[in-house]
XYZ file of C-alpha atoms in Angstrom:
293
model
C 59.241 -18.145 -31.516
C 58.459 -15.156 -29.308
C 58.785 -11.639 -30.637
C 59.563 -9.791 -27.394
C 60.648 -12.458 -24.910
C 64.405 -13.027 -24.932
C 64.739 -15.230 -21.856
C 62.580 -16.799 -19.146
C 65.028 -17.440 -16.331
C 62.893 -15.615 -13.756
C 59.369 -15.602 -15.220
C 56.961 -18.072 -16.787
C 54.722 -17.077 -19.688
C 51.686 -18.921 -21.008
C 48.535 -18.208 -23.011
C 45.187 -19.997 -22.812
C 41.681 -18.958 -23.884
C 42.618 -15.349 -24.519
C 44.398 -14.891 -21.171
C 48.169 -14.536 -20.869
C 49.687 -15.436 -17.514
C 52.969 -13.834 -16.454
C 54.280 -15.621 -13.366
C 57.173 -14.265 -11.324
C 59.269 -17.383 -10.846
C 61.861 -16.932 -8.110
C 60.082 -18.811 -5.316
C 63.351 -19.455 -3.492
C 63.722 -15.658 -3.170
C 59.980 -15.092 -2.628
C 59.922 -13.500 -6.117
C 62.124 -10.597 -5.026
C 62.609 -8.113 -7.855
C 66.002 -8.033 -9.519
C 66.798 -6.010 -12.624
C 66.973 -9.209 -14.679
C 63.542 -10.359 -13.468
C 62.019 -6.969 -14.238
C 63.486 -6.941 -17.736
C 61.941 -10.350 -18.414
C 58.673 -9.179 -16.827
C 58.501 -6.174 -19.146
C 59.276 -8.302 -22.198
C 56.577 -10.836 -21.285
C 53.988 -8.085 -20.830
C 54.850 -6.580 -24.211
C 54.617 -10.052 -25.786
C 51.110 -10.402 -24.357
C 50.100 -6.924 -25.505
C 51.318 -7.645 -29.040
C 49.756 -11.103 -29.436
C 46.355 -11.064 -31.146
C 45.445 -14.251 -29.265
C 45.574 -12.370 -25.944
C 42.892 -10.069 -24.554
C 43.749 -10.001 -20.820
C 46.929 -10.481 -18.784
C 47.212 -12.000 -15.290
C 50.323 -11.344 -13.177
C 50.996 -13.779 -10.341
C 53.825 -15.149 -8.205
C 55.139 -18.694 -7.881
C 55.424 -20.259 -4.432
C 54.251 -18.822 -1.126
C 54.255 -15.106 -2.028
C 53.250 -12.760 -4.796
C 56.383 -10.648 -4.327
C 58.405 -9.915 -1.193
C 59.948 -6.696 -2.533
C 63.177 -5.670 -4.185
C 66.113 -8.069 -4.101
C 68.205 -6.133 -1.607
C 70.927 -8.789 -1.477
C 71.501 -8.318 -5.212
C 71.219 -4.545 -4.870
C 73.861 -4.267 -2.148
C 76.155 -6.565 -4.144
C 75.618 -4.453 -7.271
C 76.371 -1.238 -5.406
C 79.591 -2.760 -4.095
C 80.678 -3.837 -7.581
C 79.883 -0.393 -8.957
C 82.007 1.175 -6.244
C 84.920 -1.044 -7.350
C 84.547 -0.126 -11.055
C 86.832 2.492 -12.645
C 85.659 5.838 -11.344
C 83.500 7.877 -13.684
C 82.612 5.120 -16.164
C 78.925 4.766 -15.293
C 76.536 6.044 -12.651
C 76.700 4.376 -9.256
C 73.761 3.447 -7.038
C 75.792 4.888 -4.159
C 76.774 8.008 -6.090
C 75.093 11.393 -6.205
C 71.447 12.287 -5.658
C 71.044 12.527 -9.429
C 72.667 9.115 -9.976
C 70.264 7.537 -7.507
C 67.188 9.205 -9.031
C 68.307 8.178 -12.529
C 68.625 4.526 -11.508
C 65.258 4.563 -9.737
C 63.658 5.986 -12.875
C 65.074 3.123 -14.966
C 63.468 0.599 -12.594
C 60.223 2.585 -12.702
C 60.089 2.323 -16.490
C 60.068 -1.466 -16.206
C 57.529 -1.568 -13.382
C 55.166 0.874 -15.105
C 54.700 -1.394 -18.136
C 51.214 -2.694 -17.120
C 49.933 0.885 -16.893
C 51.098 1.572 -20.450
C 49.791 -1.665 -21.974
C 46.637 -1.407 -24.074
C 45.249 -4.636 -22.616
C 43.961 -4.957 -19.034
C 46.283 -6.489 -16.445
C 45.042 -8.270 -13.308
C 47.369 -8.751 -10.323
C 46.606 -11.960 -8.406
C 47.991 -11.373 -4.906
C 48.680 -14.049 -2.339
C 51.078 -14.324 0.584
C 53.219 -11.211 0.868
C 53.011 -8.281 -1.525
C 55.356 -5.819 0.139
C 57.743 -2.981 -0.730
C 58.684 -3.400 -4.403
C 55.873 -5.935 -4.706
C 53.406 -3.104 -4.175
C 55.258 -0.965 -6.733
C 54.653 -3.778 -9.201
C 51.057 -4.572 -8.227
C 49.702 -1.025 -8.024
C 50.539 -0.387 -11.680
C 48.170 -3.206 -12.670
C 44.602 -2.342 -13.607
C 42.752 -4.639 -11.216
C 44.123 -6.135 -7.997
C 42.467 -9.234 -6.554
C 43.920 -10.528 -3.293
C 43.567 -13.402 -0.898
C 41.860 -12.348 2.340
C 45.012 -13.211 4.309
C 47.536 -11.566 1.956
C 49.893 -9.014 3.532
C 50.177 -5.806 1.513
C 52.309 -2.787 2.436
C 55.675 -1.064 2.389
C 57.577 -1.785 5.666
C 60.781 -0.371 4.146
C 59.450 3.165 4.757
C 60.504 2.672 8.399
C 64.180 3.088 7.525
C 65.119 2.574 3.901
C 63.315 5.246 1.895
C 60.027 6.154 0.260
C 58.158 4.185 -2.425
C 59.934 5.056 -5.697
C 56.586 4.544 -7.439
C 53.647 6.289 -5.837
C 50.200 5.005 -6.763
C 49.055 4.889 -3.125
C 47.269 8.233 -3.162
C 45.143 7.151 -6.131
C 43.955 3.993 -4.396
C 43.393 4.927 -0.747
C 43.457 8.744 -0.588
C 45.750 10.978 1.472
C 44.990 9.879 5.039
C 45.414 6.140 4.537
C 48.387 6.701 2.243
C 50.002 8.581 5.121
C 48.874 6.013 7.700
C 50.568 3.214 5.783
C 53.702 5.030 4.641
C 54.388 6.792 7.945
C 54.384 3.486 9.821
C 55.268 0.882 7.211
C 52.402 -1.262 8.513
C 50.760 -3.739 6.165
C 47.102 -4.415 5.463
C 45.494 -7.817 5.264
C 43.913 -8.453 1.882
C 40.354 -8.224 3.223
C 41.048 -4.794 4.747
C 42.928 -3.626 1.661
C 39.780 -4.385 -0.352
C 37.563 -2.351 1.971
C 39.929 0.621 1.685
C 40.300 0.335 -2.094
C 43.993 -0.570 -2.134
C 42.891 -3.705 -3.973
C 39.639 -4.128 -5.866
C 38.513 -7.339 -4.179
C 39.591 -10.042 -1.757
C 38.456 -13.634 -1.495
C 39.439 -16.629 0.659
C 42.853 -17.887 -0.441
C 41.413 -21.197 -1.690
C 39.104 -19.269 -4.042
C 41.704 -16.853 -5.444
C 42.674 -18.844 -8.540
C 39.068 -19.489 -9.514
C 37.950 -15.885 -8.973
C 40.790 -14.421 -11.027
C 40.169 -16.995 -13.775
C 36.463 -16.113 -13.773
C 37.013 -12.375 -14.123
C 39.833 -12.711 -16.644
C 37.778 -15.143 -18.709
C 34.774 -12.846 -18.754
C 36.858 -9.908 -19.976
C 38.634 -12.109 -22.512
C 35.251 -12.752 -24.150
C 35.095 -9.077 -25.192
C 36.689 -7.310 -28.145
C 40.276 -6.491 -27.023
C 40.169 -3.163 -28.844
C 37.064 -2.212 -26.880
C 38.827 -3.264 -23.678
C 41.715 -0.999 -24.666
C 39.368 1.969 -25.133
C 37.887 1.588 -21.680
C 41.205 0.964 -19.940
C 43.013 3.820 -21.610
C 40.412 6.518 -20.977
C 40.728 5.873 -17.237
C 44.528 5.856 -17.386
C 44.558 9.015 -19.476
C 42.434 10.673 -16.798
C 45.078 9.683 -14.241
C 47.805 11.097 -16.473
C 45.929 14.369 -17.021
C 45.570 14.558 -13.235
C 49.330 14.293 -12.813
C 49.899 10.590 -12.063
C 52.784 10.277 -14.517
C 54.540 13.346 -13.131
C 53.988 11.977 -9.625
C 56.037 8.887 -10.482
C 59.026 11.021 -11.472
C 58.657 12.956 -8.231
C 58.395 9.687 -6.287
C 61.761 8.535 -7.639
C 63.355 11.827 -6.602
C 61.747 11.654 -3.147
C 63.090 8.133 -2.644
C 66.551 9.354 -3.676
C 66.203 12.142 -1.098
C 65.097 9.616 1.544
C 68.256 7.606 0.867
C 70.258 10.569 2.220
C 68.557 10.536 5.625
C 70.105 9.507 8.937
C 67.599 6.632 9.118
C 68.960 5.085 5.913
C 72.585 5.542 7.055
C 71.776 3.882 10.372
C 70.000 1.015 8.631
C 72.945 0.433 6.291
C 75.242 0.362 9.338
C 72.964 -2.242 10.921
C 73.119 -4.305 7.731
C 76.907 -4.324 8.013
C 76.809 -5.263 11.689
C 73.802 -7.590 11.853
C 73.200 -8.736 8.289
C 70.129 -7.729 6.304
C 67.670 -9.957 8.185
C 69.018 -8.792 11.534
C 68.719 -5.146 10.494
C 65.117 -5.721 9.412
C 64.285 -7.385 12.754
C 65.706 -4.390 14.628
C 63.804 -1.984 12.342
C 60.469 -3.747 12.734
C 60.577 -4.654 16.436
C 58.847 -1.462 17.712
C 55.841 -2.121 15.445
C 54.794 -5.488 16.882
C 52.788 -7.450 14.304
C 53.043 -4.520 11.890
C 49.477 -5.053 10.692
C 47.185 -2.034 10.418
C 43.725 -2.772 11.848
C 41.100 -0.405 10.448
C 37.986 0.045 12.580
C 34.924 -0.696 10.488
């Protein structure tokens, strides 16, 4: 009987040899992030952090992708249902600036769980890790990607700003701007060279490499692991990383008030979500940033 896990409709949880694996399990939706998935994700991470049999946590995605972002179909449906609810009962995702920021902060609390865990968390990235997928991955302690993974935030072209901002701490100001101002993605091998992920390997070697590193760490005293993880994270907090996340939510709420977001929402109504995304992305060609090494 689990202590923290209440349901596993959208995640899988397992423990072996000191390593807990939390698998996002919505392959039919490319592991898009809904509120229900994120609640189960948080509960599974807390279960792993509480279990004495666990020293290290691996986060991965079922199917072809790590995570293709936020579940916008569910989000638009939720906003519509909130608009139909009796006025003034609860905050609406299409309400005021403050309502929007408040809701983004609630999502951020769930996504930030790996950062707050005492035990190290490894993100195993394959396929697409985009938009909300990067919000999820960049809160993990170590990111290991397939060479051909696609990592980025294309939604910055029309829909807003990342509501969780760990980009500056991984790639510095110029590359953070390069990626967010265009919405281009990086291939895993280039993301590793820039520091957005720690390491990349050929896709066929990803499982083995993550298992090797997780197993090595799992051989150590988990309380010692906690000491060495937390001193680094405390340094980030002292440097303002926690405050930055609150500001990121407010900046995304501000971005939702722009003409670009209004135009995109109009395109969604006229063309459907996939059609609106095609129109948004067309000027960017492949949308892959190609650093010159």
